N, C-alpha and C. Protein backbone atom coordinates (compact mmCIF):
# COMPACT_ATOMS: atom_id res chain seq x y z
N UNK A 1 0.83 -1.18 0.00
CA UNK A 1 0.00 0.00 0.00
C UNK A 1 0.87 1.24 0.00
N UNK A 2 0.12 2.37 -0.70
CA UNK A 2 1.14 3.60 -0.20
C UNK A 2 -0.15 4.67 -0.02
N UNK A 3 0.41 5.91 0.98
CA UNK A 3 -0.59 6.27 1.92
C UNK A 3 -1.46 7.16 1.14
N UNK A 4 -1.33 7.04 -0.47
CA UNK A 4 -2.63 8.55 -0.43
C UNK A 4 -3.66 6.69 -1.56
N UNK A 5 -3.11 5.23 -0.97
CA UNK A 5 -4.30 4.18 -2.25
C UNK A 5 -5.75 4.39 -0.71
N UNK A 6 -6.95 4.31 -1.90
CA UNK A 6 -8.08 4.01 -1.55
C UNK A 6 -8.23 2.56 -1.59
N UNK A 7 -8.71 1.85 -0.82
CA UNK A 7 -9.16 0.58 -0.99
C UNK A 7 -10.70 0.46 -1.54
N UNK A 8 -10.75 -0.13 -2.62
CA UNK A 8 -11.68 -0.40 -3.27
C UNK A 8 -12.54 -1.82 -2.84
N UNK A 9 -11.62 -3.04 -2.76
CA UNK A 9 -12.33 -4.04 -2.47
C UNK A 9 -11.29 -4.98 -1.59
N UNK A 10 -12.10 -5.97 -1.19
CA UNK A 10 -10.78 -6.49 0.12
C UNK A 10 -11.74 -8.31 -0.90
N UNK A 11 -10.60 -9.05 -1.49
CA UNK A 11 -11.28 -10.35 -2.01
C UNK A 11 -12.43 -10.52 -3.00
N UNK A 12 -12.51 -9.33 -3.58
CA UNK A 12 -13.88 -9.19 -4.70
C UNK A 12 -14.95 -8.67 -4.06
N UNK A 13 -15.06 -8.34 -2.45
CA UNK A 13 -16.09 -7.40 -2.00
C UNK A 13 -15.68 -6.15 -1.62
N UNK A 14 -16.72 -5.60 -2.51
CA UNK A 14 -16.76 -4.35 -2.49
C UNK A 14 -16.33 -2.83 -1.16
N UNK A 15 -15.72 -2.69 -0.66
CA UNK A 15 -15.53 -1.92 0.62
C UNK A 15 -15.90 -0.84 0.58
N UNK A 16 -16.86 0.19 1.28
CA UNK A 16 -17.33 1.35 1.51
C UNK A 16 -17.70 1.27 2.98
N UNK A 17 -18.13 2.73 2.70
CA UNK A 17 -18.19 3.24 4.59
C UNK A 17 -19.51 2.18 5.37
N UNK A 18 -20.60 1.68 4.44
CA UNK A 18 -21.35 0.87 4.87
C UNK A 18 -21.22 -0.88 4.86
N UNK A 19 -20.33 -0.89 3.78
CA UNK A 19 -20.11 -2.41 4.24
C UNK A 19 -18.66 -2.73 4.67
N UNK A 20 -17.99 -1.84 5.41
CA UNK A 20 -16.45 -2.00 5.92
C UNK A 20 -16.40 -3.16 7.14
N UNK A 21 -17.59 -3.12 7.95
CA UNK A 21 -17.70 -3.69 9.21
C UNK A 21 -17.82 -5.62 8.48
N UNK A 22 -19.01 -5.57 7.33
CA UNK A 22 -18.82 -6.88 6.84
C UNK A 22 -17.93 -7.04 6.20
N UNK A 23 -17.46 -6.88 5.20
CA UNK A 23 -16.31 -7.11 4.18
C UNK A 23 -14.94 -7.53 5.49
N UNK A 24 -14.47 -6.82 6.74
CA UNK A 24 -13.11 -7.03 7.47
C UNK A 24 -14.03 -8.34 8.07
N UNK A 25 -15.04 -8.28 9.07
CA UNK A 25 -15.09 -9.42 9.72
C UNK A 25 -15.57 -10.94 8.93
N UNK A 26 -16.11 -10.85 7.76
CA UNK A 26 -15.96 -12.23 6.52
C UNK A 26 -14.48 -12.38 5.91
N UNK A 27 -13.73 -11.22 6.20
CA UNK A 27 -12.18 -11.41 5.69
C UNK A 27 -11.49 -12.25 7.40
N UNK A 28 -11.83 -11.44 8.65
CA UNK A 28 -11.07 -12.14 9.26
C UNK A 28 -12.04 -13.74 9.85
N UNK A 29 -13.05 -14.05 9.62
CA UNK A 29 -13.29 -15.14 9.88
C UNK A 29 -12.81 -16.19 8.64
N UNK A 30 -13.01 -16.03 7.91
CA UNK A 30 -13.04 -17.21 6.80
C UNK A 30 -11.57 -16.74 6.37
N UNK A 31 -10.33 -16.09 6.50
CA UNK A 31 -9.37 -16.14 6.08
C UNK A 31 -8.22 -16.97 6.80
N UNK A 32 -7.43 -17.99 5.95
CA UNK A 32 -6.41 -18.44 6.97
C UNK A 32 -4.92 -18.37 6.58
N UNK A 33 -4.70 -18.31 7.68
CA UNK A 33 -2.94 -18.41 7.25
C UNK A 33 -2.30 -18.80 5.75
N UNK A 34 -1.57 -18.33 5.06
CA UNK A 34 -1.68 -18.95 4.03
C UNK A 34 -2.42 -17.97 2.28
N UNK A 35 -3.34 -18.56 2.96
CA UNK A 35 -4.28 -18.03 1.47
C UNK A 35 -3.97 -16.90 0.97
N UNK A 36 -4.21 -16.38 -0.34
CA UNK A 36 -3.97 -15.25 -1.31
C UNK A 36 -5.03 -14.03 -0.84
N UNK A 37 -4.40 -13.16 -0.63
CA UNK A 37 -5.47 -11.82 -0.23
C UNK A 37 -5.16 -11.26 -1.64
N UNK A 38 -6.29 -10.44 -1.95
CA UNK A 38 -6.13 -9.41 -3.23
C UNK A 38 -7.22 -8.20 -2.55
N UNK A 39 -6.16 -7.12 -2.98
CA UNK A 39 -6.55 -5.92 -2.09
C UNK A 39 -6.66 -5.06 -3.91
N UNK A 40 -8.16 -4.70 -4.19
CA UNK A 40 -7.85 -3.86 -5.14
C UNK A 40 -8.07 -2.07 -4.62
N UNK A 41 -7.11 -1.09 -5.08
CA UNK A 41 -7.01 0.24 -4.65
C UNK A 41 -7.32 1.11 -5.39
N UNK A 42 -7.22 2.47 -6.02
CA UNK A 42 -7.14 3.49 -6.95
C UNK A 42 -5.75 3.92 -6.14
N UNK A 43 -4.46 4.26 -6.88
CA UNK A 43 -3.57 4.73 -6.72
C UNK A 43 -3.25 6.13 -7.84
N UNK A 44 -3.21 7.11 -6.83
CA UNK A 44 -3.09 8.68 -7.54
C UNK A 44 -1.80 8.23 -8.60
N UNK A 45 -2.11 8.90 -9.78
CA UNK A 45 -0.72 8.64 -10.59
C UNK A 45 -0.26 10.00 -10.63
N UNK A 46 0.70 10.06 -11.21
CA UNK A 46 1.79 11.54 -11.65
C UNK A 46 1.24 12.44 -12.35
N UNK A 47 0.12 11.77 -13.06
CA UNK A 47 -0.46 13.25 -14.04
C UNK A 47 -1.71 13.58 -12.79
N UNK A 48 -2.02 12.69 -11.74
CA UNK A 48 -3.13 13.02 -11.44
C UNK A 48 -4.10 12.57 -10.72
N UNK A 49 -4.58 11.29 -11.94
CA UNK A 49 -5.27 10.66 -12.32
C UNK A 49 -5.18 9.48 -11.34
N UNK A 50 -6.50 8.93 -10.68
CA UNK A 50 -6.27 7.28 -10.46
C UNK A 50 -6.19 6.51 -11.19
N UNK A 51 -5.85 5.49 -11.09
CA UNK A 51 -5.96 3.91 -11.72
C UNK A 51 -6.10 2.62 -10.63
N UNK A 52 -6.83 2.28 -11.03
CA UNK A 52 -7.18 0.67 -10.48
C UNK A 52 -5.63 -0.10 -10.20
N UNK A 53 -5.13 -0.45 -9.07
CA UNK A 53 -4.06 -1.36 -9.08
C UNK A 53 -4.55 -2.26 -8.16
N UNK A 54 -4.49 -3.66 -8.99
CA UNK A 54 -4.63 -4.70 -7.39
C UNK A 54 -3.40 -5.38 -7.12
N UNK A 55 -3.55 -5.37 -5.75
CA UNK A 55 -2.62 -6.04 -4.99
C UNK A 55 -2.79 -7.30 -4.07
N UNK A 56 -1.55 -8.26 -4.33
CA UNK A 56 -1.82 -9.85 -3.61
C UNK A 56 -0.61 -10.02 -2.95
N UNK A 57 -1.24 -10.75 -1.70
CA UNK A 57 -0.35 -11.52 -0.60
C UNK A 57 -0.70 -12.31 0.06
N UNK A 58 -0.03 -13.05 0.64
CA UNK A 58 -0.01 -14.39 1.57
C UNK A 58 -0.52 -13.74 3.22
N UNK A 59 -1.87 -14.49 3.40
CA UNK A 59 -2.22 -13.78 5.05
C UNK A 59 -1.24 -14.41 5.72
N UNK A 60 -1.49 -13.47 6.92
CA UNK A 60 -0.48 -14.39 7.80
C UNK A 60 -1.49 -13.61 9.16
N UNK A 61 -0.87 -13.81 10.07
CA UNK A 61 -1.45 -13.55 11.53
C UNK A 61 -0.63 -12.95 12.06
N UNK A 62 -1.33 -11.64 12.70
CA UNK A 62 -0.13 -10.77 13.37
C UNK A 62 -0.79 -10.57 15.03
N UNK A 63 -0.13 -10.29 15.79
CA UNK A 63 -0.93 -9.47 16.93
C UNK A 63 -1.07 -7.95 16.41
N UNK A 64 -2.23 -7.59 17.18
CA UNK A 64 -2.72 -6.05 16.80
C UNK A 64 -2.75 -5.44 18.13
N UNK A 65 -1.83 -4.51 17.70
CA UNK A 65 -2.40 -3.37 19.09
C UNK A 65 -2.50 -2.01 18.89
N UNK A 66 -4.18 -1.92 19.52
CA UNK A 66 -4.88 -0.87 19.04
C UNK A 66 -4.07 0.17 19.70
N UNK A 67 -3.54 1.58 19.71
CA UNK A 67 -3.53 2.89 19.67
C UNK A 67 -4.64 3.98 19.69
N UNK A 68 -5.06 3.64 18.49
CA UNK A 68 -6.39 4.39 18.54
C UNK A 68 -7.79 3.98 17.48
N UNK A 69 -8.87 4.16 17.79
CA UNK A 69 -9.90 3.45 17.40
C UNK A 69 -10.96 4.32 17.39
N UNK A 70 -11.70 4.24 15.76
CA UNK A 70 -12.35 5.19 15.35
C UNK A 70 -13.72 4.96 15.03
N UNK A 71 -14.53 5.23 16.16
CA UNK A 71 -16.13 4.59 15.77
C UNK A 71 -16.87 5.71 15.40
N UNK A 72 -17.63 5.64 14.33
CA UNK A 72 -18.72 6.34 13.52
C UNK A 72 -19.81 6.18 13.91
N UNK A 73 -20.52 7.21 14.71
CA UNK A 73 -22.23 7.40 14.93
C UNK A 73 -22.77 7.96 13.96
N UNK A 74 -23.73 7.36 13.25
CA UNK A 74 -24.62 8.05 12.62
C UNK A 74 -25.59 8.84 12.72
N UNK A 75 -26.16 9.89 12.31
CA UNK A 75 -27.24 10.86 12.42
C UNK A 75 -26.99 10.98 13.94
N UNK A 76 -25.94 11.38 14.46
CA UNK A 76 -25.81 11.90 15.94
C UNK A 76 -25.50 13.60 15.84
N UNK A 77 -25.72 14.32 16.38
CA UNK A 77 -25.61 15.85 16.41
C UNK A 77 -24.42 16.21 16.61
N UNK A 78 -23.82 15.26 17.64
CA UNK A 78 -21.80 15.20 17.63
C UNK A 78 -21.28 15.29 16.68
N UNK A 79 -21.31 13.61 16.31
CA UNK A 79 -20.80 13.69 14.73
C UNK A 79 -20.58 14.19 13.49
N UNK A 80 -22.28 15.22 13.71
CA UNK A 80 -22.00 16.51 12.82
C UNK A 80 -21.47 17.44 12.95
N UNK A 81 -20.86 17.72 14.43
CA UNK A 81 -20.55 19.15 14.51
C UNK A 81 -18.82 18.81 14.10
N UNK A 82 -18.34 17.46 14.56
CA UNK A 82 -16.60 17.22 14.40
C UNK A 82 -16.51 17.79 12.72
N UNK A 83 -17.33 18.22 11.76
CA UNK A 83 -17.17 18.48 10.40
C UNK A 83 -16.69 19.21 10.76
């Protein structure tokens, strides 16, 4: 990855702000050690422009430690004002 790719799809499903929660937890249940991930992105090019690049690797299992953690309320009056 490099930090300005969008992730488009995580395994042929689709990723957006509404299906992020399914798409990671059907990736981390049914994924195992091993298997081929394909991460497709839009990567900004030099003139500009995105382009579609997908990317593949071997999962593996890491420990995670959270830092910081970012939950989204919807239609909350908070949430609108952090704009």
């Amino acid at each position: 990855f490099l930090p300005t790719d969008e992730i488009v799809s995580v395994n042929g499903d689709e990723l957006t702000m509404e299906t992020v929660d399914k798409v990671l937890n059907k990736f981390e249940k049914n994924a195992q050690e091993g298997d081929e991930v394909k991460v497709v992105v839009l990567r900004k090019q030099a003139d500009g422009l995105q382009k579609e690049v997908t990317l593949t690797a071997k999962a593996f299992k890491e420990k995670r430690t959270y830092k910081n953690v970012w939950e989204i309320f919807y239609n909350k009056p908070d949430a609108v004002a952090i704009r």
